[in-house]
Coordinates of C-alpha atoms in Angstrom, one line a residue:
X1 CA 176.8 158.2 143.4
X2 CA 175.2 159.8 146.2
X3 CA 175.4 163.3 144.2
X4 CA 172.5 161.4 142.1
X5 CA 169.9 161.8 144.6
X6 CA 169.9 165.2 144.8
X7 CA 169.9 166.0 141.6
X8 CA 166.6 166.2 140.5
X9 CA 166.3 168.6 143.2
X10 CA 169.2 170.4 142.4
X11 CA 167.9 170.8 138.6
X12 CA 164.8 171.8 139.7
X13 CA 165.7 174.5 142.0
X14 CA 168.4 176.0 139.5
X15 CA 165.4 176.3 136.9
X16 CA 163.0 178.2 139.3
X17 CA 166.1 180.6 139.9
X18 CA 167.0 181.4 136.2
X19 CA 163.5 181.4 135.2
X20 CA 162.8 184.2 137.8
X21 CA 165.5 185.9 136.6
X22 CA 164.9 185.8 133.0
X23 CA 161.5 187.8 133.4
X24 CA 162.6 190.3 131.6
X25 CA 163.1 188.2 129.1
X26 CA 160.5 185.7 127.9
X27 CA 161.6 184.1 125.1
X28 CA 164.3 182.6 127.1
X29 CA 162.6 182.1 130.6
X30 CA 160.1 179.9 128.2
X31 CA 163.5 177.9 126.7
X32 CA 164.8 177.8 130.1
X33 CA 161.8 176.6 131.5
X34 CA 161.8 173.7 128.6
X35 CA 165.3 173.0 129.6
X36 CA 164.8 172.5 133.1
X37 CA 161.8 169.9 132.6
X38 CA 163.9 167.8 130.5
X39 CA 167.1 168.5 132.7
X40 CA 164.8 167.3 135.1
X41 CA 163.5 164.1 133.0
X42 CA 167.2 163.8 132.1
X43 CA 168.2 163.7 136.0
X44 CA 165.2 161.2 137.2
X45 CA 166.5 159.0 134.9
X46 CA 169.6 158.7 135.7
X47 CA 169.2 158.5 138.7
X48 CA 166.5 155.6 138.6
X49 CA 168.2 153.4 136.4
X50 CA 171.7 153.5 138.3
X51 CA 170.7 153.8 141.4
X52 CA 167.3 151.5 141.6
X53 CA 166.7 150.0 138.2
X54 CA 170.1 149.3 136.1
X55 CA 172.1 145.2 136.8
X56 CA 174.4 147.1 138.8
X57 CA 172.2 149.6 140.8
X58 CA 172.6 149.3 145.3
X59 CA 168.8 149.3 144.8
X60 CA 168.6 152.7 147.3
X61 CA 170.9 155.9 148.3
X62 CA 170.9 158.3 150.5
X63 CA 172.5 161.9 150.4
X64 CA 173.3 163.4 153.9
X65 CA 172.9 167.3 154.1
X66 CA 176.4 169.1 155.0
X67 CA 177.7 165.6 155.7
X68 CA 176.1 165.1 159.4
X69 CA 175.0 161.8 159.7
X70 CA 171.7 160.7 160.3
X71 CA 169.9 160.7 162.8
X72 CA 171.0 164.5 163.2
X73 CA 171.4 166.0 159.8
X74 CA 168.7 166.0 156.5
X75 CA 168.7 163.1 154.9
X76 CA 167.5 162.4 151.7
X77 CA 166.8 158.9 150.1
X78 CA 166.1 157.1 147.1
X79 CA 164.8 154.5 147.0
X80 CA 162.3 151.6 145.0
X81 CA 159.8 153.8 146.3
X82 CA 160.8 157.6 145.6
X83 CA 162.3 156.8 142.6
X84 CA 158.4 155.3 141.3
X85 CA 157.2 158.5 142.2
X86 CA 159.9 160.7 140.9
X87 CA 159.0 159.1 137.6
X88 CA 155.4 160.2 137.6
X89 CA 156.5 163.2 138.4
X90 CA 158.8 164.2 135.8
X91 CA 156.0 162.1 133.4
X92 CA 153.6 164.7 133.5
X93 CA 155.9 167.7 134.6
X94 CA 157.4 167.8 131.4
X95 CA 154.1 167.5 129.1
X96 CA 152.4 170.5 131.2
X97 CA 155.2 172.5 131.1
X98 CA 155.3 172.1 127.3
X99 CA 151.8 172.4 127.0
X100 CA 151.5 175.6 128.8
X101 CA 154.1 177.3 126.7
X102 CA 151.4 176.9 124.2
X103 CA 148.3 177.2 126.2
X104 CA 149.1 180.3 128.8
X105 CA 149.0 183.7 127.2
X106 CA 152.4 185.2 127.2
X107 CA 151.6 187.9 129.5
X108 CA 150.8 185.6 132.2
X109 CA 154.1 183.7 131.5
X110 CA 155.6 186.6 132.4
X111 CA 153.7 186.9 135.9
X112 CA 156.2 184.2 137.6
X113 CA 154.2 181.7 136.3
X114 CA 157.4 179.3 135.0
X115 CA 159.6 180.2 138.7
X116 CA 156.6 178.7 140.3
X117 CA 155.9 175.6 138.2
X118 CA 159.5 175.0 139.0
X119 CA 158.7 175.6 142.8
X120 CA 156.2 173.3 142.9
X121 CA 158.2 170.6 141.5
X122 CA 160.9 171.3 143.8
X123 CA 158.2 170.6 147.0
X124 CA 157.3 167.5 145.2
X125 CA 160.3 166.1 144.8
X126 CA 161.6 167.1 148.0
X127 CA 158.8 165.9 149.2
X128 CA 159.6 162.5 147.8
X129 CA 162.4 162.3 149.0
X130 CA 163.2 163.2 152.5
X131 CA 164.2 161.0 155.1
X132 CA 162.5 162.8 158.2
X133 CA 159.1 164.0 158.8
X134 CA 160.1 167.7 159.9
X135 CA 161.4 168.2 156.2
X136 CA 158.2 166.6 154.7
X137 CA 156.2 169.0 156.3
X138 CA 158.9 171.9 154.9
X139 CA 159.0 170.3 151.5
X140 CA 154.8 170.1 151.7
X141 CA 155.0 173.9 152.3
X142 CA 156.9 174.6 149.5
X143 CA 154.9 172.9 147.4
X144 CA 151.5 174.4 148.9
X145 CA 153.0 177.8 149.0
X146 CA 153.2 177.6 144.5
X147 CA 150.0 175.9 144.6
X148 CA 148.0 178.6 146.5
X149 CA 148.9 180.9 143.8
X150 CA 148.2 178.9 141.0
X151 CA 144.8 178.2 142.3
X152 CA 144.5 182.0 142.4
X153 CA 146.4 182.9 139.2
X154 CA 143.4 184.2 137.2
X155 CA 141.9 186.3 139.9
X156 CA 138.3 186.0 138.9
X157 CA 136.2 185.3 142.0
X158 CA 136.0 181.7 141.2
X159 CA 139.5 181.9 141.5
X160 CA 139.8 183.8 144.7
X161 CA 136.8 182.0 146.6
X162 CA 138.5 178.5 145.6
X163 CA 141.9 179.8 146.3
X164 CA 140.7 181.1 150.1
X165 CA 139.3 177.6 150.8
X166 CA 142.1 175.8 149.8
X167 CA 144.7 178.2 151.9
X168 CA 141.7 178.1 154.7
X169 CA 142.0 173.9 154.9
X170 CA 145.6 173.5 154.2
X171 CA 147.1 175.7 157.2
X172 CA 144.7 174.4 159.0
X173 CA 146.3 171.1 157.8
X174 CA 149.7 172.2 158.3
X175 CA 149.1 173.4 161.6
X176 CA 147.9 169.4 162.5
X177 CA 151.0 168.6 160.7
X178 CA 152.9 170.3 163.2
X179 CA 151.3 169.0 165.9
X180 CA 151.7 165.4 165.2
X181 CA 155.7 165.8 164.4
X182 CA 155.7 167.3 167.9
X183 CA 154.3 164.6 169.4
X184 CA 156.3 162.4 167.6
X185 CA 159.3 163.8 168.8
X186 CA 158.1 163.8 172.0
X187 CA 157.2 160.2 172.2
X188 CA 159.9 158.7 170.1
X189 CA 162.7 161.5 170.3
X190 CA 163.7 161.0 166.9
X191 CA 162.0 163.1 163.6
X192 CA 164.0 160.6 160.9
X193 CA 162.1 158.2 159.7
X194 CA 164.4 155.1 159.7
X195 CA 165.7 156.0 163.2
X196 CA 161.9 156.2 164.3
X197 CA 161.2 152.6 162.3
X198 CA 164.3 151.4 164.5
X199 CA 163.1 152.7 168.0
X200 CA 159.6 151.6 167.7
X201 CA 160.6 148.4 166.8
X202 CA 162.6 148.3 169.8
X203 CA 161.2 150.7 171.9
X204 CA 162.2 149.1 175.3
X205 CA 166.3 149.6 174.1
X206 CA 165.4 153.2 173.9
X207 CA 163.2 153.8 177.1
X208 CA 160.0 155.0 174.6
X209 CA 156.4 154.5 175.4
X210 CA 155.0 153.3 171.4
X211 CA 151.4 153.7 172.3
X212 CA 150.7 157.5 171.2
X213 CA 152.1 156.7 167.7
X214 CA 148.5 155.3 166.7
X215 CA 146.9 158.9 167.9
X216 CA 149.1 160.7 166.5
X217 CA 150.0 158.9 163.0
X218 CA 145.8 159.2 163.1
X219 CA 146.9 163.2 162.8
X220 CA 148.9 162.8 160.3
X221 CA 146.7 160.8 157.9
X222 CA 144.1 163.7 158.4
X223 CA 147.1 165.8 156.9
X224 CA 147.7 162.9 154.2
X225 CA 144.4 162.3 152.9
X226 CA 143.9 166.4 153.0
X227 CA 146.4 166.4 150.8
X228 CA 145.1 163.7 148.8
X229 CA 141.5 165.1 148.2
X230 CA 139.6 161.5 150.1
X231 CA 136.5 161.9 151.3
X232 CA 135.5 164.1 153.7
X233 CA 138.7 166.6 152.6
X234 CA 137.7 166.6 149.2
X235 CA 135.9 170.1 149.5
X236 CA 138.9 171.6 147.6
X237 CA 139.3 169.9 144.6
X238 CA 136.4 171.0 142.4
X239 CA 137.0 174.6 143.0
X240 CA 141.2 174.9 142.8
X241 CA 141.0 171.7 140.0
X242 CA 138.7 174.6 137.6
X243 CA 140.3 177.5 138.8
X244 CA 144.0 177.2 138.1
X245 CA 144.9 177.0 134.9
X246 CA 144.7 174.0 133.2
X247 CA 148.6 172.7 133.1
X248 CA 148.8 173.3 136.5
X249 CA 145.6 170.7 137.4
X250 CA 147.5 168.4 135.2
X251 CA 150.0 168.8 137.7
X252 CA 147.7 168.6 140.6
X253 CA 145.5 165.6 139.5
X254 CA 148.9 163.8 138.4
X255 CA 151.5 165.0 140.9
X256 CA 150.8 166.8 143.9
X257 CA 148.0 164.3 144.7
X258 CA 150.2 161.3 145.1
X259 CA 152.2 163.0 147.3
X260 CA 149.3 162.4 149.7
X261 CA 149.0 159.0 149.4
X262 CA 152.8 158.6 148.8
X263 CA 153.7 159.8 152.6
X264 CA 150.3 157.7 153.9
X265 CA 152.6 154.4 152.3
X266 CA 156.0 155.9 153.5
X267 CA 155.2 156.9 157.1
X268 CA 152.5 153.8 157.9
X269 CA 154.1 150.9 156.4
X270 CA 157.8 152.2 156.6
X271 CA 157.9 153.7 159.9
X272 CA 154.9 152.7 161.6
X273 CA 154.3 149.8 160.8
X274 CA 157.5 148.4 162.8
X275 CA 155.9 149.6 166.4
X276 CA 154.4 146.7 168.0
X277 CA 150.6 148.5 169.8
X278 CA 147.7 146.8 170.2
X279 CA 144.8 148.0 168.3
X280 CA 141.6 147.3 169.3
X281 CA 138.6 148.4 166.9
X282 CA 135.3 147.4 166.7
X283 CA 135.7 144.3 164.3
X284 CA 139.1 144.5 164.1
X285 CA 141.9 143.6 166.3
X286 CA 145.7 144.6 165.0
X287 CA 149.4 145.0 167.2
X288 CA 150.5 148.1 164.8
X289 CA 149.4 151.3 163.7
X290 CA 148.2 149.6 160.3
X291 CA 145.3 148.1 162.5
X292 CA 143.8 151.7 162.7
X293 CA 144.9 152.6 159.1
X294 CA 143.0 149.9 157.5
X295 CA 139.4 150.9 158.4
X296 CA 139.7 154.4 158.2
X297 CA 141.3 154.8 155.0
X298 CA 139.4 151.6 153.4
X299 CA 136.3 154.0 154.5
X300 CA 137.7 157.4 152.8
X301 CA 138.3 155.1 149.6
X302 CA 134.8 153.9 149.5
X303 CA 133.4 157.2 150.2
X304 CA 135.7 159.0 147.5
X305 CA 134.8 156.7 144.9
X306 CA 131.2 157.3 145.5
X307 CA 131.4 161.1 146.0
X308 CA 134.0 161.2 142.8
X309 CA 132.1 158.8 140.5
X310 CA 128.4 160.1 141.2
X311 CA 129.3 163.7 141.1
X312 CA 131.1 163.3 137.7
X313 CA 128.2 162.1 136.4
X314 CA 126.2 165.2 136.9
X315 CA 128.7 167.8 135.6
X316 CA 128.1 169.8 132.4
X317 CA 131.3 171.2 132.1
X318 CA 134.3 168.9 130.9
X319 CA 137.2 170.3 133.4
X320 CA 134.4 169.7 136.2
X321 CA 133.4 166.2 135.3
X322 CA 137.3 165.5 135.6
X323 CA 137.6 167.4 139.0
X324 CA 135.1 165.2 140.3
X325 CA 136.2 162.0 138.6
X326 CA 139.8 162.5 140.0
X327 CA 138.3 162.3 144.0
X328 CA 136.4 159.3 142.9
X329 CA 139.8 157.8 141.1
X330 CA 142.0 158.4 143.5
X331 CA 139.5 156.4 146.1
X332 CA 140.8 153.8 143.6
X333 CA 144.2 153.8 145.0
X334 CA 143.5 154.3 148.5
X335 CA 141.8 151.2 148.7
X336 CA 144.3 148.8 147.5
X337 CA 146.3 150.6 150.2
X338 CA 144.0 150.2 153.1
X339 CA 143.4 146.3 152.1
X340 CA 147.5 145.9 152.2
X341 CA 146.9 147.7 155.5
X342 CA 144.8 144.8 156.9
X343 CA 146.8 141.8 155.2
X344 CA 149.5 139.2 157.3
X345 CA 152.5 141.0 157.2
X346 CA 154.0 137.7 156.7
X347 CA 152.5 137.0 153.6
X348 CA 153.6 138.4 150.2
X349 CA 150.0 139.9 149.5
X350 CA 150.8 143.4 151.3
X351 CA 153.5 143.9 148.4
X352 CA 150.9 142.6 146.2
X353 CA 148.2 145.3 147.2
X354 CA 150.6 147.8 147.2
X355 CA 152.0 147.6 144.0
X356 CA 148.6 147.6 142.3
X357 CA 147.8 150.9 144.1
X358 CA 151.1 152.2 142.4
X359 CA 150.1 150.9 139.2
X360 CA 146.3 152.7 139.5
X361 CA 148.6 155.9 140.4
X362 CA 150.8 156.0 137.6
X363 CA 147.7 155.3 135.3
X364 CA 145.7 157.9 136.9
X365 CA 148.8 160.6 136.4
X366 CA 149.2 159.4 133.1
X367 CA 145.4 159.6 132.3
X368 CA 144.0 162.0 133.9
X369 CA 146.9 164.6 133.3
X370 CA 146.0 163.7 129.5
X371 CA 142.5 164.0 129.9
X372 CA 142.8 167.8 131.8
X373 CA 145.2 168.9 129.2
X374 CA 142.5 167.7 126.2
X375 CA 139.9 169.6 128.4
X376 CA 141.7 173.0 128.2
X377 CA 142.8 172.3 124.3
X378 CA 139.4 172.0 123.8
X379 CA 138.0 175.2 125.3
X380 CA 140.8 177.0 123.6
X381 CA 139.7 175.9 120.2
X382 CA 135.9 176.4 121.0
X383 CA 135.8 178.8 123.8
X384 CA 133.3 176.7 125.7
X385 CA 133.7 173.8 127.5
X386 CA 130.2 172.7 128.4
X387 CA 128.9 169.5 126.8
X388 CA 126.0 170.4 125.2
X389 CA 128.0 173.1 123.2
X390 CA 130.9 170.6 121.9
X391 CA 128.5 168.0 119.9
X392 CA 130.7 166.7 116.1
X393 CA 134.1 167.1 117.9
X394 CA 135.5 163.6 116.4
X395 CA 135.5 164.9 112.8
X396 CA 136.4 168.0 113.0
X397 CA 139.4 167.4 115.0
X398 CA 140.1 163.9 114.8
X399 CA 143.5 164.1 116.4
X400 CA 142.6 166.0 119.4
X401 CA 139.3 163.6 119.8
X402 CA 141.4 160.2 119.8
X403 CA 143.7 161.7 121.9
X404 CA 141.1 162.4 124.5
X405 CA 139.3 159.0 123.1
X406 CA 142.3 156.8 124.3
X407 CA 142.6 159.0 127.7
X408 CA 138.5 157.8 128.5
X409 CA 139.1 154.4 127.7
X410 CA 141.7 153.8 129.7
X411 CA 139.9 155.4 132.5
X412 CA 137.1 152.7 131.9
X413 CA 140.1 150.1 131.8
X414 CA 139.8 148.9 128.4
X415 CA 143.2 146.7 127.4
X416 CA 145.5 147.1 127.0
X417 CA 145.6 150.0 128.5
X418 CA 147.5 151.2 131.3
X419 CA 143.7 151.9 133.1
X420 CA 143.3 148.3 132.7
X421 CA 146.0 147.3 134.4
X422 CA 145.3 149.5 137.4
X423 CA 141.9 148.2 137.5
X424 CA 142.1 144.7 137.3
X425 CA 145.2 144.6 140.0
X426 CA 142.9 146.7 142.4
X427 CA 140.1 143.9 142.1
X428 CA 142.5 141.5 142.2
X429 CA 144.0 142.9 145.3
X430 CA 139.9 143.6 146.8
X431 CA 139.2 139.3 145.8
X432 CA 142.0 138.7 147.6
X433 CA 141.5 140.9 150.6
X434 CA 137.7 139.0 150.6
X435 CA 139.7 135.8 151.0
X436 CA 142.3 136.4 153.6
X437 CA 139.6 138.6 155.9
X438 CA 136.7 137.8 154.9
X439 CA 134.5 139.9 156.5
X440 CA 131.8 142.8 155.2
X441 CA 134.4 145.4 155.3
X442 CA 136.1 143.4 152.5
X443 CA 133.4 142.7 150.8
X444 CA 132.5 146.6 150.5
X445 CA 135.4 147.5 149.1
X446 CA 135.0 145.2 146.4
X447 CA 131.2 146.7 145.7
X448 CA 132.6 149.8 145.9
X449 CA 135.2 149.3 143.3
X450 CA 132.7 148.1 141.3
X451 CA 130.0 151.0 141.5
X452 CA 133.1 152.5 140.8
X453 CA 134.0 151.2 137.1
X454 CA 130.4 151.2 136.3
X455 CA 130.1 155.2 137.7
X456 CA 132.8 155.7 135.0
X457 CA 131.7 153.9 132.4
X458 CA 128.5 156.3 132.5
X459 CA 130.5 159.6 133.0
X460 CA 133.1 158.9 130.0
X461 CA 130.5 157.8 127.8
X462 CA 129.0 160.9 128.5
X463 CA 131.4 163.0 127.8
X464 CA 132.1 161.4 124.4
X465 CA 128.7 161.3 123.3
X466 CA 127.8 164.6 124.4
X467 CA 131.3 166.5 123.2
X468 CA 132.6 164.6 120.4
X469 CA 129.9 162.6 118.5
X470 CA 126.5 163.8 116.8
X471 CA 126.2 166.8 114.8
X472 CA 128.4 170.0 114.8
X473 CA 127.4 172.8 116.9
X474 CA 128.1 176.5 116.5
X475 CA 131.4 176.5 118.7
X476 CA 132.8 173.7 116.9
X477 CA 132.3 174.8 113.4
X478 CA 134.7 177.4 113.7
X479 CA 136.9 175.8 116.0
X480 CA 140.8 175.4 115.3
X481 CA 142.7 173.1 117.8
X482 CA 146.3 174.4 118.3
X483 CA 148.8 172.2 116.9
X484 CA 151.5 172.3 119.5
X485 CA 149.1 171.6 122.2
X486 CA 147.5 168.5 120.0
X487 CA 151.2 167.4 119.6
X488 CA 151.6 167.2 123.8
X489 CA 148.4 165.2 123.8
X490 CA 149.4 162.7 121.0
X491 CA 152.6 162.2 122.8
X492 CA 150.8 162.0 126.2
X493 CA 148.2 159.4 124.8
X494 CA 151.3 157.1 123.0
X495 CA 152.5 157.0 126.8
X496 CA 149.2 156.1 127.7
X497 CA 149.5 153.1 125.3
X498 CA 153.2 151.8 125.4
X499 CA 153.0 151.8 129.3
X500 CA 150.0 149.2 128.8
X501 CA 151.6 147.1 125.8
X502 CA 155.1 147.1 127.8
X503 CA 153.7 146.9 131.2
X504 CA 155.8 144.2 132.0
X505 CA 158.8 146.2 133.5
X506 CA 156.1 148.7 134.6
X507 CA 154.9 146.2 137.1
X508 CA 158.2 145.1 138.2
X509 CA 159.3 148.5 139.0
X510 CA 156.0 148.6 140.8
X511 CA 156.8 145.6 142.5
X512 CA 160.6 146.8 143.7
X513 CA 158.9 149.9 144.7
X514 CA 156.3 148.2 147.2
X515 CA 159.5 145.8 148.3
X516 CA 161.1 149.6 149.0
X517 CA 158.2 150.4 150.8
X518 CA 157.6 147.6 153.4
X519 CA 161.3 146.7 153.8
X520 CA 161.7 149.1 157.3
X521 CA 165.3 147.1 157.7
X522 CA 166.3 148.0 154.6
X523 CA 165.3 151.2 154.7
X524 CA 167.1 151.6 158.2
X525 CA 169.9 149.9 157.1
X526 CA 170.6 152.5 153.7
X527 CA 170.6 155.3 155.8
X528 CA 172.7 154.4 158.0
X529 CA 171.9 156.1 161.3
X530 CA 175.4 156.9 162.2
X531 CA 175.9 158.3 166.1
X532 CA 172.3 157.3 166.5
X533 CA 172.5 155.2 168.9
X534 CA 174.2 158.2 171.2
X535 CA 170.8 160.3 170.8

């Protein structure tokens, strides 16, 4: 069973080797490219369901490198958690890799394009999965390494200026990375995650001083939110988000981005969260690291929801007002995060917060990788993709316009919609944080969720009264919408849908995945740490 773990990554590796060696010939890197992303689906699945999900699943696993137990070897886990993510993943992973068989000339299919999609799924799920901090900043390389390319794929000067300042922040951000592992090592002697949860939970049994962890987990959520395009790291997401090509934004709006906020939940509420340190903040007074996480990421929230949803509003161009829109979404997931940060962790409400930040991630994946494909479908049918250009869309391609129609509404949060869903469990989590600590800081998060939903209200209705209704414009007249990229949106949209009418089990997977998340003992105990208590 512990084979099953690995074997997402395992598929996706395999497919960025025999695409890269089927350059020569294209026809069959595309079908093996094809085949990987559903090998992939196909492994995920598996995996999920008897391992986390099915009657008879252990509810976690754990894969141990070469057979050297933890806490020396790499470990890899799945868990509640992972397994959430993995989903998303192979979600959109599979609906941009078939929609860029359609979309990306064939030429620049040939210029590795297919070895590195299947690289940068490999440093996702890796990411995802790893059981130490040393191999999530390997696995973040990988994954940043495909990514700088992408961004510069086109080489246009858009592309190269955006592609300089995203390398520029991001070894800079790697660099930090490194520095805080150190100093975790240092302080804690340990780089796995559940034998660091153990030790600073006991840290007298181990001779290890706990108070540096706060400093230096502050590093790390630097290198987090980085990742995660909050406020004030968000400089890079415009500029790579319209520069690669459009599949690949899918993949970083949907994908690469919860990676971010995936390790911010793993490391401070998995790891750190078990370390008993004073905190002491102006208004705020906590005995873990989650005392400093609270405030600080409640603040890049706020500020990304404002910075997201108010420069949306003033973009002409449809890829740009969803470059913005995705900083100001995912602000909406990092505060359901932050309030779980400042609830009783003896209460049930931290699970509760978290799974609704879950739930707003897998909608904005879903959404937002929907929406982002529809923008490049679009400009491939009318070779523009500025508003004011794209006027009588809706009935001269219905099919492509409800598509997009159903991806805006569910970003408002109409039901039942999987956007609704995500938005009414991230005001339910905000009422709730009012009423358990009340307080102003509460109280703002709330306001800011709500300048939030009305912010995108005004930006989708723009984009569908500018682009899609009124009368036809030049660029649309002669349009034609390619049918095997309409087909990827249709299907993308229906997911949209049935994860809202079924959301039932979506929630409950949710659910075990928070459990996943804020269960340290659990977590300890499914790795199993043997020999480490000789380190």
């Amino acid at each position: 069973m512990s084979l099953l773990v690995i074997a997402p990554l395992l598929v996706a590796v395999t497919t960025a080797v025999c695409t890269l060696a089927l350059g020569r010939r294209p026809r069959l890197q595309r079908a093996a490219s094809v085949g990987g992303a559903v090998g992939y689906v196909a492994s995920v699945s598996v995996a999920v369901w008897a391992l986390v999900l099915g009657p008879a699943a252990p509810g976690a696993a754990v894969y141990q490198v070469g057979d050297w137990p933890a806490p020396f070897g790499i470990t890899l886990v799945l868990d509640g958690l992972s397994a959430f993510m993995l989903t998303m993943a192979a979600g959109v992973g599979i609906a941009s890799i078939l929609f860029s068989v359609r979309y990306v000339s064939r030429e620049n299919q040939r210029v590795y394009y297919h070895p590195l999609f299947h690289m940068l799924l490999v440093g996702v799920t890796g990411a995802f999965l790893t059981g130490d901090l040393f191999n999530l900043f390997v696995w973040f390389e990988v994954m940043l390494i495909a990514s700088y390319v992408f961004v510069a794929f086109y080489g246009t000067d858009h592309a190269t200026a955006a592609s300089f300042r995203y390398l520029v922040m991001n070894v800079f951000g790697s660099a930090l990375m490194l520095v805080a592992v150190g100093g975790l090592y240092a302080a804690t002697g340990t780089l796995n995650m559940a034998d660091m949860a153990r030790r600073l939970a006991t840290p007298d049994a181990y001779g290890i001083d706990p108070a540096p962890v706060v400093g230096l987990s502050a590093l790390l959520l630097a290198v987090f939110a980085l990742k995660a395009g909050l406020v004030p790291f968000q400089f890079w997401v415009p500029g790579a988000y319209t520069a690669a090509p459009a599949p690949i934004t899918a993949m970083f709006a949907g994908v690469t981005k919860k990676v971010g906020i995936y390790a911010i939940v793993r490391c401070y509420f998995t790891v750190f969260a078990t370390a008993s340190v004073p905190v002491d903040l102006p208004g705020l007074t906590a005995a873990s690291p989650l005392g400093f996480l609270a405030p600080v990421l409640g603040a890049m929230g706020v500020a990304s929801i404002a910075v997201g949803g108010f420069g949306a509003v003033g973009r002409d161009r449809l890829e740009s007002v969803f470059a913005y829109s995705s900083v100001g979404q995912v602000g909406f997931i990092a505060v359901p995060v932050a309030i779980a940060a400042a609830a009783d962790p003896a209460g049930a409400f931290r699970g509760v917060a978290i799974a609704a930040a879950l739930v707003f991630a897998l909608h904005h994946a879903l959404a937002k990788g929907l929406l982002f494909l529809a923008a490049a479908a679009v400009e491939d049918a009318t070779k523009t993709g500025r508003l004011r250009h794209l006027g009588g869309l809706a009935g001269h391609s219905p099919v492509l316009s409800g598509a997009v129609f159903v991806g805006l509404l569910s970003l408002i949060g109409l039901p039942p919609l999987t956007g609704f869903f995500g938005k009414f469990l991230a005001f339910d989590a905000a009422v709730r944080g009012i009423a358990s600590n009340p307080g102003p800081s509460s109280a703002l998060a709330l306001v800011a969720l709500l300048v939030g939903a009305v912010l995108t209200i005004l930006y989708a209705t723009r984009v569908w009264t500018s682009g899609f209704w009124g009368r036809e414009t030049a660029a649309v007249e002669v349009a034609s919408a390619d049918s095997g990229q309409v087909a990827v949106l249709v299907a993308l949209a229906a997911a949209v849908v049935l994860v809202g009418v079924g959301f039932d089990p979506v929630y409950r997977f949710a659910e075990t995945a928070a459990t996943a998340a804020l269960d340290s003992e659990a977590y300890v105990d499914v790795v199993g740490l043997n020999g480490g208590d000789r380190a």
